Amino acid sequence: MKIGNFQINDNSPVFIIAELSANHNGSIEIAKETIRAAKRAGADAIKFQTYTADTITLNCKKEDFLIHGTIWEGKYLHDLYQEAYTPWEWHQELFETAREEGLICFSSPFDLTSVDFLENLNVPAYKIASFEITDIPLIEYVASKGKPVIISTGIATSEDIELALNTCRKMGNNDIILLKCTSSYPAPIEEANMIMVRDFSERFDVLVGLSDHTMGITVPVVATCFGAKVIEKHFITDRSIGGPDASFSMNEKEFSEMVKAVREAEKAIGSVTYELTQKQADGRVFSRSLYITKDLKAGELVTPEHIRSVRPGLSLHPKYYYEIIGKKALKDFTLGDRIKKEDFQ
């Protein structure tokens, strides 16, 4: 499948997404600089979140709407999202900034009106956030637009994942990427469970990736080795500016290091082949082969005292050792001479 001008398949480079989320601190200029920094850091794409406090929750102070057990402890949902949202009137300008930087730009919608809004901006793909994987009407509407759908799985059971995938496919949309995600902020590395990336690919027959909330580069590198074709990380110019997502977002230097490590991991993975590279072939000079270790006259029988398997590997293969022992030399040899099978009878 293609997202913008980026081809994503089993053999493509990893598609690396910088997630802006709330890391603009209410300033469009910070948002623009974050986009530019993401480009400098090596991102392929920048992703927004398109909602308002009123499209994602209710302005209600009942206990149900009070957050517990996260870094946003004690906040009401409406207050958090009012602080965190990216104003819709910024989107056009931010998309233009991304295009100027050569970054692919898309977003996570959180209700049907945000999908309509993003359609007017001609987004090349949609992202379903982890907490929205159970919002089947939203997934159905997104899938109906016929664009690639990236789905995070942070709170999902296998049944939730199956239902979301079947919803997309029911709408005739098979361009799906499933992201392993741990919905903890920041996420402990011991809960990353990266082997699930490979399991997603095998179990659900889709392209797979990672939406990562751990700090550091280890988890993205491991995900790459398990077959992730998409990696998404929250990105911020400087954590000191604060904001709801600052504590689990990477700065430019950290993101650059991650990109470098992922690209090196891709090179290291390589492909299944038993053909030797030129460097490997050249290195065979240091393998073993059979050499004369004691002067041997024509007509003499070869004993273990006359030949050994030693470095370098320029003489006869060691597999012929027992075939040569006991045979008669057809010419004279001195210490260090190479041998051939036809030198003996």
Short mmCIF file of C-alpha atoms in Angstrom, two decimals:
data_model
loop_
_atom_site.label_atom_id
_atom_site.label_comp_id
_atom_site.label_asym_id
_atom_site.label_seq_id
_atom_site.Cartn_x
_atom_site.Cartn_y
_atom_site.Cartn_z
CA MET A 1 0.00 0.00 0.00
CA LYS A 2 1.02 3.61 -0.38
CA ILE A 3 0.68 6.44 2.11
CA GLY A 4 1.44 9.60 0.26
CA ASN A 5 4.54 8.81 -1.80
CA PHE A 6 5.75 6.13 0.63
CA GLN A 7 5.33 2.51 -0.43
CA ILE A 8 4.78 0.18 2.52
CA ASN A 9 5.16 -3.57 2.06
CA ASP A 10 7.06 -6.51 3.51
CA ASN A 11 10.27 -5.39 1.81
CA SER A 12 10.02 -1.63 2.26
CA PRO A 13 11.91 0.53 4.75
CA VAL A 14 10.16 1.22 8.04
CA PHE A 15 7.71 4.13 7.80
CA ILE A 16 8.62 6.38 10.75
CA ILE A 17 5.93 8.68 12.12
CA ALA A 18 6.45 11.58 14.51
CA GLU A 19 3.29 12.09 16.59
CA LEU A 20 2.66 15.76 17.39
CA SER A 21 -0.24 15.06 19.78
CA ALA A 22 -0.42 17.82 22.40
CA ASN A 23 3.22 18.85 22.06
CA HIS A 24 2.50 22.32 20.75
CA ASN A 25 1.66 23.82 24.14
CA GLY A 26 -1.14 25.88 22.57
CA SER A 27 1.15 27.63 20.07
CA ILE A 28 0.92 27.18 16.32
CA GLU A 29 4.50 28.40 16.00
CA ILE A 30 5.71 25.65 18.33
CA ALA A 31 3.64 23.20 16.27
CA LYS A 32 5.34 24.40 13.07
CA GLU A 33 8.80 24.20 14.60
CA THR A 34 8.00 20.69 15.84
CA ILE A 35 7.18 19.68 12.26
CA ARG A 36 10.47 21.12 11.02
CA ALA A 37 12.37 19.38 13.83
CA ALA A 38 10.70 16.07 12.98
CA LYS A 39 11.97 16.39 9.44
CA ARG A 40 15.49 17.12 10.66
CA ALA A 41 15.26 14.09 12.95
CA GLY A 42 14.54 11.77 10.03
CA ALA A 43 10.78 11.21 10.28
CA ASP A 44 8.89 10.19 7.15
CA ALA A 45 5.58 11.57 8.40
CA ILE A 46 4.00 13.84 11.00
CA LYS A 47 0.69 12.88 12.56
CA PHE A 48 -1.86 15.00 14.38
CA GLN A 49 -4.91 14.25 16.49
CA THR A 50 -8.13 15.83 15.29
CA TYR A 51 -10.74 16.34 17.99
CA THR A 52 -12.14 18.92 20.33
CA ALA A 53 -12.96 18.34 23.96
CA ASP A 54 -16.64 18.21 23.01
CA THR A 55 -16.18 15.66 20.19
CA ILE A 56 -14.25 13.23 22.37
CA THR A 57 -16.04 13.40 25.73
CA LEU A 58 -18.69 15.20 27.80
CA ASN A 59 -18.17 18.32 29.89
CA CYS A 60 -19.22 16.48 33.01
CA LYS A 61 -17.79 16.47 36.53
CA LYS A 62 -19.21 13.12 37.59
CA GLU A 63 -16.82 10.50 38.93
CA ASP A 64 -16.92 8.53 35.66
CA PHE A 65 -15.15 11.40 33.90
CA LEU A 66 -12.35 11.81 36.46
CA ILE A 67 -9.01 10.24 35.46
CA HIS A 68 -7.29 7.81 37.83
CA GLY A 69 -4.12 5.75 37.61
CA THR A 70 -2.24 7.68 34.93
CA ILE A 71 0.06 10.69 34.62
CA TRP A 72 -3.13 12.74 34.21
CA GLU A 73 -4.37 11.70 37.67
CA GLY A 74 -7.14 13.89 39.06
CA LYS A 75 -8.03 15.67 35.81
CA TYR A 76 -11.42 15.51 34.21
CA LEU A 77 -11.45 14.20 30.66
CA HIS A 78 -12.95 17.36 29.20
CA ASP A 79 -10.34 19.56 30.91
CA LEU A 80 -7.47 17.36 29.66
CA TYR A 81 -8.66 17.37 26.06
CA GLN A 82 -9.41 21.08 26.15
CA GLU A 83 -5.76 21.60 27.08
CA ALA A 84 -4.35 19.03 24.65
CA TYR A 85 -6.31 19.43 21.42
CA THR A 86 -4.87 20.86 18.22
CA PRO A 87 -7.23 23.64 17.01
CA TRP A 88 -8.90 22.67 13.77
CA GLU A 89 -8.21 26.12 12.32
CA TRP A 90 -4.48 25.33 12.53
CA HIS A 91 -4.67 22.17 10.46
CA GLN A 92 -4.50 23.70 6.99
CA GLU A 93 -1.43 25.75 7.88
CA LEU A 94 0.27 22.83 9.61
CA PHE A 95 -0.40 20.55 6.64
CA GLU A 96 1.17 23.15 4.38
CA THR A 97 4.22 23.35 6.65
CA ALA A 98 4.57 19.59 6.52
CA ARG A 99 4.34 19.58 2.72
CA GLU A 100 6.99 22.30 2.53
CA GLU A 101 9.25 20.09 4.63
CA GLY A 102 8.57 17.02 2.49
CA LEU A 103 6.77 15.20 5.29
CA ILE A 104 3.67 13.07 4.77
CA CYS A 105 0.92 14.47 6.96
CA PHE A 106 -2.21 12.77 8.32
CA SER A 107 -4.20 12.48 11.53
CA SER A 108 -6.21 10.44 13.99
CA PRO A 109 -9.90 11.37 13.86
CA PHE A 110 -12.00 10.81 16.97
CA ASP A 111 -15.51 11.22 15.61
CA LEU A 112 -17.32 11.38 12.28
CA THR A 113 -17.14 15.17 11.99
CA SER A 114 -13.35 15.05 12.27
CA VAL A 115 -13.25 12.48 9.46
CA ASP A 116 -15.26 14.85 7.25
CA PHE A 117 -12.94 17.70 8.19
CA LEU A 118 -9.84 15.65 7.35
CA GLU A 119 -11.35 14.51 4.05
CA ASN A 120 -11.47 18.16 3.03
CA LEU A 121 -7.72 18.30 3.72
CA ASN A 122 -7.21 15.24 1.50
CA VAL A 123 -5.32 13.19 4.08
CA PRO A 124 -3.55 10.15 2.57
CA ALA A 125 -4.36 7.82 5.49
CA TYR A 126 -6.11 7.58 8.85
CA LYS A 127 -4.94 6.40 12.25
CA ILE A 128 -7.32 4.80 14.74
CA ALA A 129 -6.02 5.49 18.26
CA SER A 130 -5.79 2.67 20.77
CA PHE A 131 -8.74 3.81 22.86
CA GLU A 132 -10.92 4.11 19.74
CA ILE A 133 -10.45 0.51 18.55
CA THR A 134 -13.85 -0.35 20.03
CA ASP A 135 -15.59 2.56 18.24
CA ILE A 136 -16.91 0.45 15.39
CA PRO A 137 -19.04 3.21 13.79
CA LEU A 138 -15.92 5.42 13.61
CA ILE A 139 -13.79 2.63 12.12
CA GLU A 140 -16.52 1.81 9.61
CA TYR A 141 -16.74 5.45 8.50
CA VAL A 142 -12.96 5.82 8.26
CA ALA A 143 -12.62 2.59 6.28
CA SER A 144 -15.35 3.72 3.88
CA LYS A 145 -13.06 6.50 2.64
CA GLY A 146 -10.89 3.90 0.91
CA LYS A 147 -7.60 5.11 2.38
CA PRO A 148 -5.06 3.11 4.39
CA VAL A 149 -6.11 2.61 8.01
CA ILE A 150 -3.49 2.31 10.75
CA ILE A 151 -4.92 0.82 13.95
CA SER A 152 -3.28 0.88 17.39
CA THR A 153 -4.05 -1.96 19.77
CA GLY A 154 -3.08 -0.66 23.22
CA ILE A 155 -6.22 -1.76 25.04
CA ALA A 156 -7.44 -4.39 22.59
CA THR A 157 -8.29 -8.02 23.13
CA SER A 158 -7.93 -10.41 20.20
CA GLU A 159 -11.70 -10.12 19.74
CA ASP A 160 -11.43 -6.31 19.55
CA ILE A 161 -8.73 -6.62 16.90
CA GLU A 162 -10.71 -9.15 14.86
CA LEU A 163 -13.79 -6.93 14.99
CA ALA A 164 -11.87 -3.83 13.91
CA LEU A 165 -10.21 -5.68 11.02
CA ASN A 166 -13.47 -7.27 9.91
CA THR A 167 -15.13 -3.86 10.01
CA CYS A 168 -12.53 -2.43 7.63
CA ARG A 169 -12.75 -5.42 5.32
CA LYS A 170 -16.55 -5.33 5.32
CA MET A 171 -16.23 -1.82 3.90
CA GLY A 172 -13.98 -3.18 1.12
CA ASN A 173 -10.85 -1.72 2.68
CA ASN A 174 -7.92 -4.14 3.02
CA ASP A 175 -5.20 -1.50 3.35
CA ILE A 176 -4.71 -2.03 7.07
CA ILE A 177 -1.67 -1.73 9.32
CA LEU A 178 -1.90 -3.06 12.87
CA LEU A 179 0.33 -1.45 15.49
CA LYS A 180 1.41 -3.14 18.71
CA CYS A 181 0.97 -0.59 21.48
CA THR A 182 1.20 -0.47 25.25
CA SER A 183 -1.25 2.13 26.53
CA SER A 184 0.80 3.28 29.48
CA TYR A 185 2.42 6.71 29.61
CA PRO A 186 5.36 6.23 29.63
CA ALA A 187 5.25 2.47 29.05
CA PRO A 188 7.58 0.14 31.00
CA ILE A 189 9.95 -1.67 28.65
CA GLU A 190 9.12 -5.01 30.27
CA GLU A 191 5.54 -4.61 29.04
CA ALA A 192 6.53 -3.94 25.41
CA ASN A 193 6.03 -7.60 24.44
CA MET A 194 7.49 -7.13 21.01
CA ILE A 195 7.04 -10.76 20.01
CA MET A 196 3.42 -9.76 19.43
CA VAL A 197 4.51 -7.78 16.37
CA ARG A 198 5.41 -11.03 14.63
CA ASP A 199 2.31 -12.75 15.99
CA PHE A 200 0.05 -9.96 14.63
CA SER A 201 1.54 -10.48 11.18
CA GLU A 202 1.04 -14.24 11.25
CA ARG A 203 -2.32 -14.31 13.02
CA PHE A 204 -4.11 -11.43 11.30
CA ASP A 205 -2.37 -11.39 7.88
CA VAL A 206 -1.75 -7.63 7.85
CA LEU A 207 1.22 -5.31 7.78
CA VAL A 208 2.37 -4.59 11.31
CA GLY A 209 4.17 -1.96 13.30
CA LEU A 210 4.65 -0.26 16.64
CA SER A 211 3.10 2.71 18.40
CA ASP A 212 5.61 3.18 21.18
CA HIS A 213 5.37 4.93 24.53
CA THR A 214 8.58 3.59 26.05
CA MET A 215 11.52 5.91 26.47
CA GLY A 216 14.63 5.12 24.46
CA ILE A 217 15.32 3.32 21.20
CA THR A 218 15.48 -0.33 22.24
CA VAL A 219 11.84 -1.21 21.63
CA PRO A 220 11.66 0.30 18.10
CA VAL A 221 14.82 -1.58 17.12
CA VAL A 222 13.42 -4.87 18.46
CA ALA A 223 10.11 -4.20 16.68
CA THR A 224 12.00 -3.67 13.43
CA CYS A 225 13.72 -7.02 13.88
CA PHE A 226 10.33 -8.67 14.40
CA GLY A 227 8.98 -7.25 11.14
CA ALA A 228 7.49 -3.85 12.02
CA LYS A 229 6.99 -1.74 8.89
CA VAL A 230 5.66 1.31 10.76
CA ILE A 231 7.00 2.96 13.92
CA GLU A 232 5.22 5.84 15.61
CA LYS A 233 6.71 7.88 18.46
CA HIS A 234 5.48 11.01 20.23
CA PHE A 235 7.75 13.92 19.31
CA ILE A 236 8.49 17.20 21.05
CA THR A 237 11.01 19.97 20.49
CA ASP A 238 11.88 20.14 24.18
CA ARG A 239 10.23 18.35 27.10
CA SER A 240 10.77 21.42 29.25
CA ILE A 241 7.93 23.21 27.45
CA GLY A 242 5.62 20.84 29.31
CA GLY A 243 2.19 19.67 28.26
CA PRO A 244 0.08 16.54 28.77
CA ASP A 245 2.30 14.29 26.61
CA ALA A 246 5.73 15.81 27.21
CA SER A 247 6.97 13.20 29.69
CA PHE A 248 6.79 10.31 27.19
CA SER A 249 7.79 12.18 24.02
CA MET A 250 11.18 12.09 22.29
CA ASN A 251 13.11 15.24 21.53
CA GLU A 252 14.94 15.83 18.25
CA LYS A 253 18.25 14.30 19.36
CA GLU A 254 16.57 11.19 20.79
CA PHE A 255 14.34 10.74 17.75
CA SER A 256 17.34 11.10 15.43
CA GLU A 257 19.16 8.38 17.37
CA MET A 258 16.12 6.14 17.07
CA VAL A 259 15.86 6.69 13.32
CA LYS A 260 19.56 5.91 12.90
CA ALA A 261 19.24 2.74 14.99
CA VAL A 262 16.16 1.57 13.08
CA ARG A 263 17.84 2.15 9.73
CA GLU A 264 20.91 0.23 10.91
CA ALA A 265 18.66 -2.59 12.18
CA GLU A 266 17.03 -2.78 8.74
CA LYS A 267 20.45 -3.21 7.15
CA ALA A 268 21.43 -5.80 9.74
CA ILE A 269 18.30 -7.90 9.15
CA GLY A 270 19.14 -8.43 5.49
CA SER A 271 17.52 -11.34 3.67
CA VAL A 272 17.57 -15.14 3.71
CA THR A 273 20.49 -16.17 1.50
CA TYR A 274 23.40 -18.58 1.61
CA GLU A 275 25.29 -16.74 -1.09
CA LEU A 276 28.51 -15.23 0.22
CA THR A 277 29.14 -11.53 -0.09
CA GLN A 278 32.47 -10.57 -1.62
CA LYS A 279 33.81 -9.76 1.87
CA GLN A 280 32.70 -13.16 3.16
CA ALA A 281 34.20 -14.92 0.15
CA ASP A 282 37.46 -13.03 0.64
CA GLY A 283 37.41 -14.08 4.30
CA ARG A 284 37.55 -17.76 3.37
CA VAL A 285 41.29 -17.35 3.02
CA PHE A 286 41.35 -17.68 6.82
CA SER A 287 39.48 -20.99 6.81
CA ARG A 288 41.21 -24.39 7.02
CA SER A 289 42.71 -26.54 4.27
CA LEU A 290 45.18 -29.43 3.97
CA TYR A 291 48.89 -28.54 3.81
CA ILE A 292 52.10 -30.57 3.83
CA THR A 293 53.61 -30.53 7.32
CA LYS A 294 56.61 -32.81 6.71
CA ASP A 295 58.75 -33.35 3.62
CA LEU A 296 57.26 -36.12 1.48
CA LYS A 297 59.01 -37.94 -1.35
CA ALA A 298 57.37 -39.33 -4.49
CA GLY A 299 56.35 -42.90 -3.86
CA GLU A 300 55.99 -42.51 -0.09
CA LEU A 301 52.70 -43.27 1.63
CA VAL A 302 50.97 -40.31 3.26
CA THR A 303 50.67 -40.51 7.07
CA PRO A 304 49.06 -38.08 9.57
CA GLU A 305 52.55 -36.66 10.08
CA HIS A 306 52.58 -35.44 6.46
CA ILE A 307 49.37 -33.40 6.26
CA ARG A 308 47.26 -31.27 8.59
CA SER A 309 44.20 -29.06 8.42
CA VAL A 310 45.54 -25.54 9.02
CA ARG A 311 44.96 -21.96 8.03
CA PRO A 312 44.88 -20.57 5.32
CA GLY A 313 42.14 -22.07 3.19
CA LEU A 314 44.00 -22.01 -0.14
CA SER A 315 44.78 -25.72 -0.42
CA LEU A 316 42.65 -28.89 -0.50
CA HIS A 317 39.38 -29.00 1.50
CA PRO A 318 39.74 -30.78 4.88
CA LYS A 319 36.90 -33.14 3.98
CA TYR A 320 39.45 -35.09 1.85
CA TYR A 321 41.81 -35.71 4.79
CA TYR A 322 40.99 -39.39 5.32
CA GLU A 323 40.87 -39.96 1.58
CA ILE A 324 44.48 -38.76 1.20
CA ILE A 325 45.90 -40.62 4.24
CA GLY A 326 47.47 -43.92 3.11
CA LYS A 327 47.79 -42.92 -0.53
CA LYS A 328 51.08 -42.73 -2.44
CA ALA A 329 52.57 -39.33 -3.29
CA LEU A 330 53.10 -38.85 -7.02
CA LYS A 331 55.70 -36.07 -6.54
CA ASP A 332 57.97 -34.55 -3.93
CA PHE A 333 56.55 -32.13 -1.35
CA THR A 334 58.10 -29.85 1.24
CA LEU A 335 56.70 -28.15 4.34
CA GLY A 336 53.92 -25.68 3.49
CA ASP A 337 53.16 -27.00 -0.01
CA ARG A 338 49.57 -26.95 -1.20
CA ILE A 339 48.12 -30.28 -2.34
CA LYS A 340 45.52 -31.50 -4.82
CA LYS A 341 43.65 -34.82 -4.96
CA GLU A 342 45.42 -35.76 -8.18
CA ASP A 343 48.80 -35.48 -6.46
CA PHE A 344 48.13 -38.88 -4.82
CA GLN A 345 47.27 -42.38 -5.93
#
